[in-house]
């Protein structure tokens, strides 16, 4: 067996030591540059929490995060910082490097208007890298420029309210299966996790609406959906502190394998859409992908069928639709049941409104939903309940990338440079800010029914669950329809009881609440522990 000679071993040791010194020197240079930038901003009088020249805001952030459950949503942090340091105001800088990009946090409507509507900042590279294993950057969430405009235009017709109204039957049929499952659970008196059930409901809806494909996840397993969920579990954001989670050696293999399963399934689905499109009449109900393909072919006269470009972009976007379309909606459905269960007077008013419009018969309600879908627009109190739920528990925020020479101006006239910063348009602290929302932490749907000029009337731009501007959520109309149909069909027949007390009988370490809320939000916006529930059929139905 050959061995390194002593001189060779010395050279290897020297080279390794040199590499380590270069890495350490590079780290120190980056540290100096980052901290110097923040110290300069501080000298200019721009707001930020107490700053350490070496550690930045890591000590402050670490202390506050230790008061939260370890799995809580990062959106809680800006609110904690503002409570701990009231002088910060709604817009401030935060430095957590090397664990995160330098940030400018914006929690004020007029300033948010500047970065989303007056001048729509591009999405931040951190978001693009987070979603890259899922969509490879070919999705309308992270695309930019003309490419984004082209593909957003292609998908817009499928998400128009007029088109979605033609698909109401899909929502009703899938929600009927959801009610069947609740009926079975109620009869067995079994505790269940609402998030898991709502995930499957929303997945089946988005699968049919987007692909015209029966995924059937409410009653069975689906290979493509299982691969998608596995892929989501293995996504990792760049600010992860745990190095094992951040650089897990198996992650590339899991991403490759999951993508392979999803892509194989979706290639076959797209092939079937081409043949369907050739025989569909003008009056045939079409999926979002079929409409997108039709728009794509109309805009490209030289193309007669699906080409490799459309196929590549479509597969990436379908995966993105399935991810965002099921996860965010199912989380809000959970919080709707949570808040209605804990506010019986509001629940009574919602049920009364549904009875007035749809009657008391299950058969009659189902018929009206399918045949008269525009009745969904005649539910002002139900819509108010949904909006108030999304105010208290927004499931998403927006990560933008600052630009050279672009500054935002706050209400005091101060200019905030954005160049080099992750500009975080964070809705959770804004939605709970008493400056804009009287009784900010209370569930009070009536605030959405008052006249302009009254104290409770919502401030323009202060409610942002779908964001505003050209990069707003393309699926917001579908989400609202899903939630209305779910409430109409479930509340008619069931009382949903929250069962956290049963879980909490077992002792556990660390905090279990955020701001006194047991159903705090997890990183993707869902309720903690999947929202444990029990379902009981109401006396009227029995």
PDB file of C-alpha atoms in Angstrom, residues 174-459:
ATOM      1  CA  UNK A 174     -65.491  16.814  -3.941  1.00  0.00           C
ATOM      2  CA  UNK A 175     -66.927  18.515  -0.856  1.00  0.00           C
ATOM      3  CA  UNK A 176     -69.692  15.892  -0.770  1.00  0.00           C
ATOM      4  CA  UNK A 177     -66.975  13.247  -0.371  1.00  0.00           C
ATOM      5  CA  UNK A 178     -65.425  15.372   2.388  1.00  0.00           C
ATOM      6  CA  UNK A 179     -68.812  15.395   4.170  1.00  0.00           C
ATOM      7  CA  UNK A 180     -69.117  11.624   3.771  1.00  0.00           C
ATOM      8  CA  UNK A 181     -65.777  11.206   5.545  1.00  0.00           C
ATOM      9  CA  UNK A 182     -66.841  13.586   8.325  1.00  0.00           C
ATOM     10  CA  UNK A 183     -70.044  11.543   8.692  1.00  0.00           C
ATOM     11  CA  UNK A 184     -68.009   8.369   9.153  1.00  0.00           C
ATOM     12  CA  UNK A 185     -65.718  10.022  11.703  1.00  0.00           C
ATOM     13  CA  UNK A 186     -68.687  11.428  13.606  1.00  0.00           C
ATOM     14  CA  UNK A 187     -70.321   8.006  13.808  1.00  0.00           C
ATOM     15  CA  UNK A 188     -67.083   6.483  15.085  1.00  0.00           C
ATOM     16  CA  UNK A 189     -66.606   9.399  17.521  1.00  0.00           C
ATOM     17  CA  UNK A 190     -63.000   9.550  16.437  1.00  0.00           C
ATOM     18  CA  UNK A 191     -60.619  12.464  16.846  1.00  0.00           C
ATOM     19  CA  UNK A 192     -58.930  13.485  13.595  1.00  0.00           C
ATOM     20  CA  UNK A 193     -56.600  16.140  12.207  1.00  0.00           C
ATOM     21  CA  UNK A 194     -58.606  18.589  10.131  1.00  0.00           C
ATOM     22  CA  UNK A 195     -55.542  19.716   8.165  1.00  0.00           C
ATOM     23  CA  UNK A 196     -55.017  16.239   6.708  1.00  0.00           C
ATOM     24  CA  UNK A 197     -58.645  16.011   5.579  1.00  0.00           C
ATOM     25  CA  UNK A 198     -58.740  19.553   4.219  1.00  0.00           C
ATOM     26  CA  UNK A 199     -55.453  18.955   2.350  1.00  0.00           C
ATOM     27  CA  UNK A 200     -56.978  16.021   0.503  1.00  0.00           C
ATOM     28  CA  UNK A 201     -60.176  17.937  -0.267  1.00  0.00           C
ATOM     29  CA  UNK A 202     -58.264  20.917  -1.669  1.00  0.00           C
ATOM     30  CA  UNK A 203     -55.899  18.635  -3.608  1.00  0.00           C
ATOM     31  CA  UNK A 204     -58.774  16.840  -5.307  1.00  0.00           C
ATOM     32  CA  UNK A 205     -60.412  20.157  -6.181  1.00  0.00           C
ATOM     33  CA  UNK A 206     -57.282  21.732  -7.637  1.00  0.00           C
ATOM     34  CA  UNK A 207     -56.447  18.516  -9.498  1.00  0.00           C
ATOM     35  CA  UNK A 208     -59.811  18.495 -11.251  1.00  0.00           C
ATOM     36  CA  UNK A 209     -59.937  22.238 -11.881  1.00  0.00           C
ATOM     37  CA  UNK A 210     -56.383  22.431 -13.237  1.00  0.00           C
ATOM     38  CA  UNK A 211     -56.059  19.039 -14.954  1.00  0.00           C
ATOM     39  CA  UNK A 212     -59.601  17.687 -15.238  1.00  0.00           C
ATOM     40  CA  UNK A 213     -58.179  14.641 -13.489  1.00  0.00           C
ATOM     41  CA  UNK A 214     -59.734  12.706 -10.633  1.00  0.00           C
ATOM     42  CA  UNK A 215     -56.857  12.420  -8.153  1.00  0.00           C
ATOM     43  CA  UNK A 216     -59.139  10.714  -5.587  1.00  0.00           C
ATOM     44  CA  UNK A 217     -56.816  11.456  -2.673  1.00  0.00           C
ATOM     45  CA  UNK A 218     -59.739  11.705  -0.235  1.00  0.00           C
ATOM     46  CA  UNK A 219     -60.414   7.993  -0.610  1.00  0.00           C
ATOM     47  CA  UNK A 220     -57.126   6.552  -1.878  1.00  0.00           C
ATOM     48  CA  UNK A 221     -53.444   7.209  -2.427  1.00  0.00           C
ATOM     49  CA  UNK A 222     -52.072   8.851  -5.560  1.00  0.00           C
ATOM     50  CA  UNK A 223     -48.460   8.324  -6.643  1.00  0.00           C
ATOM     51  CA  UNK A 224     -48.032  11.805  -8.063  1.00  0.00           C
ATOM     52  CA  UNK A 225     -49.573  13.511  -5.022  1.00  0.00           C
ATOM     53  CA  UNK A 226     -47.435  11.450  -2.640  1.00  0.00           C
ATOM     54  CA  UNK A 227     -44.345  12.489  -4.597  1.00  0.00           C
ATOM     55  CA  UNK A 228     -45.443  16.137  -4.449  1.00  0.00           C
ATOM     56  CA  UNK A 229     -45.937  16.022  -0.684  1.00  0.00           C
ATOM     57  CA  UNK A 230     -42.556  14.339  -0.253  1.00  0.00           C
ATOM     58  CA  UNK A 231     -40.955  17.041  -2.369  1.00  0.00           C
ATOM     59  CA  UNK A 232     -42.596  19.777  -0.266  1.00  0.00           C
ATOM     60  CA  UNK A 233     -41.404  18.185   2.985  1.00  0.00           C
ATOM     61  CA  UNK A 234     -37.831  18.232   1.685  1.00  0.00           C
ATOM     62  CA  UNK A 235     -37.851  21.848   0.510  1.00  0.00           C
ATOM     63  CA  UNK A 236     -35.578  24.009   2.641  1.00  0.00           C
ATOM     64  CA  UNK A 237     -35.327  27.769   2.915  1.00  0.00           C
ATOM     65  CA  UNK A 238     -31.885  29.382   2.997  1.00  0.00           C
ATOM     66  CA  UNK A 239     -32.305  30.711   6.552  1.00  0.00           C
ATOM     67  CA  UNK A 240     -32.361  27.263   8.187  1.00  0.00           C
ATOM     68  CA  UNK A 241     -29.959  27.310  11.121  1.00  0.00           C
ATOM     69  CA  UNK A 242     -29.641  23.560  11.606  1.00  0.00           C
ATOM     70  CA  UNK A 243     -26.853  22.493   9.185  1.00  0.00           C
ATOM     71  CA  UNK A 244     -28.200  18.936   8.957  1.00  0.00           C
ATOM     72  CA  UNK A 245     -31.564  20.247   7.761  1.00  0.00           C
ATOM     73  CA  UNK A 246     -29.964  22.812   5.482  1.00  0.00           C
ATOM     74  CA  UNK A 247     -27.484  20.507   3.739  1.00  0.00           C
ATOM     75  CA  UNK A 248     -28.974  17.035   4.166  1.00  0.00           C
ATOM     76  CA  UNK A 249     -26.982  14.662   1.899  1.00  0.00           C
ATOM     77  CA  UNK A 250     -30.098  12.787   0.754  1.00  0.00           C
ATOM     78  CA  UNK A 251     -31.987  15.903  -0.351  1.00  0.00           C
ATOM     79  CA  UNK A 252     -30.735  15.951  -3.990  1.00  0.00           C
ATOM     80  CA  UNK A 253     -31.709  12.297  -4.441  1.00  0.00           C
ATOM     81  CA  UNK A 254     -35.170  12.817  -2.908  1.00  0.00           C
ATOM     82  CA  UNK A 255     -35.773  15.834  -5.144  1.00  0.00           C
ATOM     83  CA  UNK A 256     -34.647  13.931  -8.246  1.00  0.00           C
ATOM     84  CA  UNK A 257     -36.765  10.868  -7.476  1.00  0.00           C
ATOM     85  CA  UNK A 258     -39.893  12.844  -6.552  1.00  0.00           C
ATOM     86  CA  UNK A 259     -39.629  15.019  -9.664  1.00  0.00           C
ATOM     87  CA  UNK A 260     -39.223  11.929 -11.824  1.00  0.00           C
ATOM     88  CA  UNK A 261     -42.452  10.433 -10.454  1.00  0.00           C
ATOM     89  CA  UNK A 262     -44.387  13.685 -10.828  1.00  0.00           C
ATOM     90  CA  UNK A 263     -43.081  14.422 -14.319  1.00  0.00           C
ATOM     91  CA  UNK A 264     -43.885  10.936 -15.641  1.00  0.00           C
ATOM     92  CA  UNK A 265     -47.451  11.235 -14.380  1.00  0.00           C
ATOM     93  CA  UNK A 266     -47.946  14.761 -15.736  1.00  0.00           C
ATOM     94  CA  UNK A 267     -46.481  13.953 -19.161  1.00  0.00           C
ATOM     95  CA  UNK A 268     -49.239  11.362 -19.615  1.00  0.00           C
ATOM     96  CA  UNK A 269     -51.892  13.815 -18.424  1.00  0.00           C
ATOM     97  CA  UNK A 270     -50.777  16.460 -20.889  1.00  0.00           C
ATOM     98  CA  UNK A 271     -50.865  13.953 -23.737  1.00  0.00           C
ATOM     99  CA  UNK A 272     -54.482  13.190 -22.908  1.00  0.00           C
ATOM    100  CA  UNK A 273     -55.296  16.918 -22.888  1.00  0.00           C
ATOM    101  CA  UNK A 274     -54.094  17.314 -26.461  1.00  0.00           C
ATOM    102  CA  UNK A 275     -56.472  14.625 -27.689  1.00  0.00           C
ATOM    103  CA  UNK A 276     -59.341  16.018 -25.585  1.00  0.00           C
ATOM    104  CA  UNK A 277     -58.835  19.544 -26.874  1.00  0.00           C
ATOM    105  CA  UNK A 278     -59.198  18.363 -30.462  1.00  0.00           C
ATOM    106  CA  UNK A 279     -62.711  16.995 -29.838  1.00  0.00           C
ATOM    107  CA  UNK A 280     -64.027  19.481 -27.262  1.00  0.00           C
ATOM    108  CA  UNK A 281     -66.774  21.815 -28.384  1.00  0.00           C
ATOM    109  CA  UNK A 282     -66.911  25.516 -27.506  1.00  0.00           C
ATOM    110  CA  UNK A 283     -69.420  24.785 -24.737  1.00  0.00           C
ATOM    111  CA  UNK A 284     -67.446  21.960 -23.099  1.00  0.00           C
ATOM    112  CA  UNK A 285     -66.208  22.695 -19.590  1.00  0.00           C
ATOM    113  CA  UNK A 286     -62.450  22.937 -19.766  1.00  0.00           C
ATOM    114  CA  UNK A 287     -59.661  22.607 -17.229  1.00  0.00           C
ATOM    115  CA  UNK A 288     -57.238  25.450 -16.587  1.00  0.00           C
ATOM    116  CA  UNK A 289     -54.478  23.644 -18.470  1.00  0.00           C
ATOM    117  CA  UNK A 290     -56.750  23.050 -21.470  1.00  0.00           C
ATOM    118  CA  UNK A 291     -57.617  26.745 -21.575  1.00  0.00           C
ATOM    119  CA  UNK A 292     -53.935  27.630 -21.182  1.00  0.00           C
ATOM    120  CA  UNK A 293     -53.007  25.346 -24.094  1.00  0.00           C
ATOM    121  CA  UNK A 294     -55.775  26.857 -26.196  1.00  0.00           C
ATOM    122  CA  UNK A 295     -54.547  30.396 -25.420  1.00  0.00           C
ATOM    123  CA  UNK A 296     -50.942  29.367 -26.131  1.00  0.00           C
ATOM    124  CA  UNK A 297     -51.858  27.943 -29.549  1.00  0.00           C
ATOM    125  CA  UNK A 298     -53.959  30.999 -30.429  1.00  0.00           C
ATOM    126  CA  UNK A 299     -51.049  33.299 -29.560  1.00  0.00           C
ATOM    127  CA  UNK A 300     -48.631  31.175 -31.600  1.00  0.00           C
ATOM    128  CA  UNK A 301     -50.283  30.675 -34.989  1.00  0.00           C
ATOM    129  CA  UNK A 302     -47.413  28.567 -36.279  1.00  0.00           C
ATOM    130  CA  UNK A 303     -48.004  25.934 -33.610  1.00  0.00           C
ATOM    131  CA  UNK A 304     -50.727  23.352 -34.156  1.00  0.00           C
ATOM    132  CA  UNK A 305     -50.230  21.242 -31.044  1.00  0.00           C
ATOM    133  CA  UNK A 306     -48.429  21.157 -27.734  1.00  0.00           C
ATOM    134  CA  UNK A 307     -44.707  21.652 -28.198  1.00  0.00           C
ATOM    135  CA  UNK A 308     -41.795  20.970 -25.856  1.00  0.00           C
ATOM    136  CA  UNK A 309     -41.791  24.580 -24.604  1.00  0.00           C
ATOM    137  CA  UNK A 310     -45.396  24.496 -23.445  1.00  0.00           C
ATOM    138  CA  UNK A 311     -44.962  21.021 -21.996  1.00  0.00           C
ATOM    139  CA  UNK A 312     -41.903  22.051 -19.954  1.00  0.00           C
ATOM    140  CA  UNK A 313     -43.519  25.209 -18.562  1.00  0.00           C
ATOM    141  CA  UNK A 314     -46.890  23.525 -18.008  1.00  0.00           C
ATOM    142  CA  UNK A 315     -45.472  20.670 -15.938  1.00  0.00           C
ATOM    143  CA  UNK A 316     -43.568  23.079 -13.711  1.00  0.00           C
ATOM    144  CA  UNK A 317     -46.609  25.299 -13.263  1.00  0.00           C
ATOM    145  CA  UNK A 318     -48.995  22.409 -12.596  1.00  0.00           C
ATOM    146  CA  UNK A 319     -46.785  21.302  -9.724  1.00  0.00           C
ATOM    147  CA  UNK A 320     -46.819  24.864  -8.416  1.00  0.00           C
ATOM    148  CA  UNK A 321     -50.618  25.098  -8.722  1.00  0.00           C
ATOM    149  CA  UNK A 322     -51.031  21.811  -6.866  1.00  0.00           C
ATOM    150  CA  UNK A 323     -48.666  22.933  -4.082  1.00  0.00           C
ATOM    151  CA  UNK A 324     -49.924  26.447  -3.485  1.00  0.00           C
ATOM    152  CA  UNK A 325     -53.512  25.706  -4.499  1.00  0.00           C
ATOM    153  CA  UNK A 326     -54.077  22.972  -1.955  1.00  0.00           C
ATOM    154  CA  UNK A 327     -51.895  23.991   0.995  1.00  0.00           C
ATOM    155  CA  UNK A 328     -52.974  27.605   1.485  1.00  0.00           C
ATOM    156  CA  UNK A 329     -56.686  26.934   0.966  1.00  0.00           C
ATOM    157  CA  UNK A 330     -56.766  23.925   3.273  1.00  0.00           C
ATOM    158  CA  UNK A 331     -55.034  25.911   6.032  1.00  0.00           C
ATOM    159  CA  UNK A 332     -57.637  28.670   5.824  1.00  0.00           C
ATOM    160  CA  UNK A 333     -60.460  26.120   5.834  1.00  0.00           C
ATOM    161  CA  UNK A 334     -58.997  24.765   9.078  1.00  0.00           C
ATOM    162  CA  UNK A 335     -58.926  28.220  10.643  1.00  0.00           C
ATOM    163  CA  UNK A 336     -62.494  28.875   9.537  1.00  0.00           C
ATOM    164  CA  UNK A 337     -63.680  25.814  11.445  1.00  0.00           C
ATOM    165  CA  UNK A 338     -61.458  26.745  14.384  1.00  0.00           C
ATOM    166  CA  UNK A 339     -62.795  30.283  14.720  1.00  0.00           C
ATOM    167  CA  UNK A 340     -66.423  29.320  14.127  1.00  0.00           C
ATOM    168  CA  UNK A 341     -66.162  26.543  16.707  1.00  0.00           C
ATOM    169  CA  UNK A 342     -64.877  29.001  19.308  1.00  0.00           C
ATOM    170  CA  UNK A 343     -67.356  31.764  18.370  1.00  0.00           C
ATOM    171  CA  UNK A 344     -70.834  30.193  18.462  1.00  0.00           C
ATOM    172  CA  UNK A 345     -72.736  33.460  17.893  1.00  0.00           C
ATOM    173  CA  UNK A 346     -70.873  33.990  14.601  1.00  0.00           C
ATOM    174  CA  UNK A 347     -71.492  30.360  13.652  1.00  0.00           C
ATOM    175  CA  UNK A 348     -75.233  30.865  14.235  1.00  0.00           C
ATOM    176  CA  UNK A 349     -75.344  33.881  11.935  1.00  0.00           C
ATOM    177  CA  UNK A 350     -73.442  32.061   9.185  1.00  0.00           C
ATOM    178  CA  UNK A 351     -75.848  29.130   9.341  1.00  0.00           C
ATOM    179  CA  UNK A 352     -78.836  31.485   9.253  1.00  0.00           C
ATOM    180  CA  UNK A 353     -77.497  33.167   6.119  1.00  0.00           C
ATOM    181  CA  UNK A 354     -76.981  29.814   4.424  1.00  0.00           C
ATOM    182  CA  UNK A 355     -80.500  28.712   5.301  1.00  0.00           C
ATOM    183  CA  UNK A 356     -81.986  31.892   3.828  1.00  0.00           C
ATOM    184  CA  UNK A 357     -80.204  31.386   0.501  1.00  0.00           C
ATOM    185  CA  UNK A 358     -79.966  27.603   0.163  1.00  0.00           C
ATOM    186  CA  UNK A 359     -82.678  26.200   2.443  1.00  0.00           C
ATOM    187  CA  UNK A 360     -82.366  23.416   4.995  1.00  0.00           C
ATOM    188  CA  UNK A 361     -82.451  20.344   2.754  1.00  0.00           C
ATOM    189  CA  UNK A 362     -79.101  18.803   1.880  1.00  0.00           C
ATOM    190  CA  UNK A 363     -80.427  17.792  -1.527  1.00  0.00           C
ATOM    191  CA  UNK A 364     -81.762  21.298  -2.202  1.00  0.00           C
ATOM    192  CA  UNK A 365     -78.486  22.949  -1.179  1.00  0.00           C
ATOM    193  CA  UNK A 366     -76.504  20.652  -3.439  1.00  0.00           C
ATOM    194  CA  UNK A 367     -78.841  21.317  -6.355  1.00  0.00           C
ATOM    195  CA  UNK A 368     -78.719  25.083  -5.917  1.00  0.00           C
ATOM    196  CA  UNK A 369     -74.926  25.125  -5.652  1.00  0.00           C
ATOM    197  CA  UNK A 370     -74.602  23.174  -8.896  1.00  0.00           C
ATOM    198  CA  UNK A 371     -77.315  24.925 -10.881  1.00  0.00           C
ATOM    199  CA  UNK A 372     -77.129  28.459  -9.447  1.00  0.00           C
ATOM    200  CA  UNK A 373     -73.470  29.017  -8.568  1.00  0.00           C
ATOM    201  CA  UNK A 374     -73.826  32.808  -8.574  1.00  0.00           C
ATOM    202  CA  UNK A 375     -75.744  32.466  -5.304  1.00  0.00           C
ATOM    203  CA  UNK A 376     -72.256  32.194  -3.777  1.00  0.00           C
ATOM    204  CA  UNK A 377     -71.974  35.959  -4.303  1.00  0.00           C
ATOM    205  CA  UNK A 378     -75.046  36.598  -2.141  1.00  0.00           C
ATOM    206  CA  UNK A 379     -73.383  35.682   1.162  1.00  0.00           C
ATOM    207  CA  UNK A 380     -72.065  38.955   2.662  1.00  0.00           C
ATOM    208  CA  UNK A 381     -71.687  37.626   6.202  1.00  0.00           C
ATOM    209  CA  UNK A 382     -69.974  34.416   5.078  1.00  0.00           C
ATOM    210  CA  UNK A 383     -67.556  36.462   2.976  1.00  0.00           C
ATOM    211  CA  UNK A 384     -66.939  38.713   5.995  1.00  0.00           C
ATOM    212  CA  UNK A 385     -66.124  35.641   8.107  1.00  0.00           C
ATOM    213  CA  UNK A 386     -63.661  34.375   5.487  1.00  0.00           C
ATOM    214  CA  UNK A 387     -61.958  37.761   5.221  1.00  0.00           C
ATOM    215  CA  UNK A 388     -61.698  38.100   8.981  1.00  0.00           C
ATOM    216  CA  UNK A 389     -60.220  34.600   9.239  1.00  0.00           C
ATOM    217  CA  UNK A 390     -57.608  35.454   6.613  1.00  0.00           C
ATOM    218  CA  UNK A 391     -56.837  38.669   8.463  1.00  0.00           C
ATOM    219  CA  UNK A 392     -56.076  36.846  11.709  1.00  0.00           C
ATOM    220  CA  UNK A 393     -54.307  33.909  10.073  1.00  0.00           C
ATOM    221  CA  UNK A 394     -52.719  34.947   6.752  1.00  0.00           C
ATOM    222  CA  UNK A 395     -50.969  31.940   5.286  1.00  0.00           C
ATOM    223  CA  UNK A 396     -48.391  33.696   3.111  1.00  0.00           C
ATOM    224  CA  UNK A 397     -46.201  36.750   2.781  1.00  0.00           C
ATOM    225  CA  UNK A 398     -44.218  38.200  -0.125  1.00  0.00           C
ATOM    226  CA  UNK A 399     -40.432  38.177  -0.512  1.00  0.00           C
ATOM    227  CA  UNK A 400     -39.161  40.849  -2.876  1.00  0.00           C
ATOM    228  CA  UNK A 401     -35.679  41.833  -4.005  1.00  0.00           C
ATOM    229  CA  UNK A 402     -34.510  45.416  -3.569  1.00  0.00           C
ATOM    230  CA  UNK A 403     -33.092  47.313  -6.506  1.00  0.00           C
ATOM    231  CA  UNK A 404     -30.267  49.857  -6.951  1.00  0.00           C
ATOM    232  CA  UNK A 405     -31.512  53.411  -6.620  1.00  0.00           C
ATOM    233  CA  UNK A 406     -34.979  52.359  -5.468  1.00  0.00           C
ATOM    234  CA  UNK A 407     -35.969  53.673  -2.040  1.00  0.00           C
ATOM    235  CA  UNK A 408     -39.336  53.505  -0.286  1.00  0.00           C
ATOM    236  CA  UNK A 409     -40.718  56.413   1.688  1.00  0.00           C
ATOM    237  CA  UNK A 410     -42.612  55.938   4.962  1.00  0.00           C
ATOM    238  CA  UNK A 411     -45.387  58.150   6.343  1.00  0.00           C
ATOM    239  CA  UNK A 412     -42.770  60.306   8.135  1.00  0.00           C
ATOM    240  CA  UNK A 413     -40.986  61.043   4.879  1.00  0.00           C
ATOM    241  CA  UNK A 414     -37.934  58.887   5.639  1.00  0.00           C
ATOM    242  CA  UNK A 415     -36.272  57.098   2.726  1.00  0.00           C
ATOM    243  CA  UNK A 416     -35.414  53.405   3.102  1.00  0.00           C
ATOM    244  CA  UNK A 417     -32.826  52.033   0.613  1.00  0.00           C
ATOM    245  CA  UNK A 418     -33.796  48.634  -0.794  1.00  0.00           C
ATOM    246  CA  UNK A 419     -30.669  47.760  -2.807  1.00  0.00           C
ATOM    247  CA  UNK A 420     -29.114  44.538  -1.540  1.00  0.00           C
ATOM    248  CA  UNK A 421     -31.982  43.715   0.800  1.00  0.00           C
ATOM    249  CA  UNK A 422     -34.636  41.047   0.944  1.00  0.00           C
ATOM    250  CA  UNK A 423     -37.720  43.255   1.156  1.00  0.00           C
ATOM    251  CA  UNK A 424     -40.228  41.315   3.235  1.00  0.00           C
ATOM    252  CA  UNK A 425     -43.838  42.374   2.709  1.00  0.00           C
ATOM    253  CA  UNK A 426     -45.113  40.698   5.857  1.00  0.00           C
ATOM    254  CA  UNK A 427     -48.859  40.662   6.453  1.00  0.00           C
ATOM    255  CA  UNK A 428     -49.247  39.007   9.868  1.00  0.00           C
ATOM    256  CA  UNK A 429     -48.111  41.976  12.009  1.00  0.00           C
ATOM    257  CA  UNK A 430     -49.977  44.389   9.725  1.00  0.00           C
ATOM    258  CA  UNK A 431     -53.186  42.386  10.103  1.00  0.00           C
ATOM    259  CA  UNK A 432     -52.828  42.542  13.900  1.00  0.00           C
ATOM    260  CA  UNK A 433     -51.812  46.206  14.105  1.00  0.00           C
ATOM    261  CA  UNK A 434     -54.320  48.222  16.200  1.00  0.00           C
ATOM    262  CA  UNK A 435     -53.341  51.324  14.227  1.00  0.00           C
ATOM    263  CA  UNK A 436     -55.352  49.915  11.324  1.00  0.00           C
ATOM    264  CA  UNK A 437     -57.579  47.378  13.033  1.00  0.00           C
ATOM    265  CA  UNK A 438     -59.562  48.318  16.174  1.00  0.00           C
ATOM    266  CA  UNK A 439     -59.850  45.225  18.421  1.00  0.00           C
ATOM    267  CA  UNK A 440     -57.055  43.826  16.268  1.00  0.00           C
ATOM    268  CA  UNK A 441     -56.744  40.436  17.999  1.00  0.00           C
ATOM    269  CA  UNK A 442     -60.505  39.823  18.138  1.00  0.00           C
ATOM    270  CA  UNK A 443     -62.489  37.794  15.630  1.00  0.00           C
ATOM    271  CA  UNK A 444     -65.020  40.394  14.527  1.00  0.00           C
ATOM    272  CA  UNK A 445     -66.484  39.772  11.026  1.00  0.00           C
ATOM    273  CA  UNK A 446     -68.812  42.780  11.295  1.00  0.00           C
ATOM    274  CA  UNK A 447     -65.885  45.077  10.581  1.00  0.00           C
ATOM    275  CA  UNK A 448     -66.296  44.011   6.934  1.00  0.00           C
ATOM    276  CA  UNK A 449     -69.940  45.107   6.834  1.00  0.00           C
ATOM    277  CA  UNK A 450     -69.736  48.663   8.180  1.00  0.00           C
ATOM    278  CA  UNK A 451     -70.017  51.751   5.996  1.00  0.00           C
ATOM    279  CA  UNK A 452     -67.015  53.818   4.874  1.00  0.00           C
ATOM    280  CA  UNK A 453     -66.084  56.423   7.439  1.00  0.00           C
ATOM    281  CA  UNK A 454     -67.012  54.292  10.448  1.00  0.00           C
ATOM    282  CA  UNK A 455     -64.331  53.438  12.997  1.00  0.00           C
ATOM    283  CA  UNK A 456     -64.195  49.731  12.107  1.00  0.00           C
ATOM    284  CA  UNK A 457     -64.104  50.251   8.352  1.00  0.00           C
ATOM    285  CA  UNK A 458     -60.910  48.530   7.054  1.00  0.00           C
ATOM    286  CA  UNK A 459     -58.083  50.825   5.993  1.00  0.00           C
TER     287      UNK A 459
END
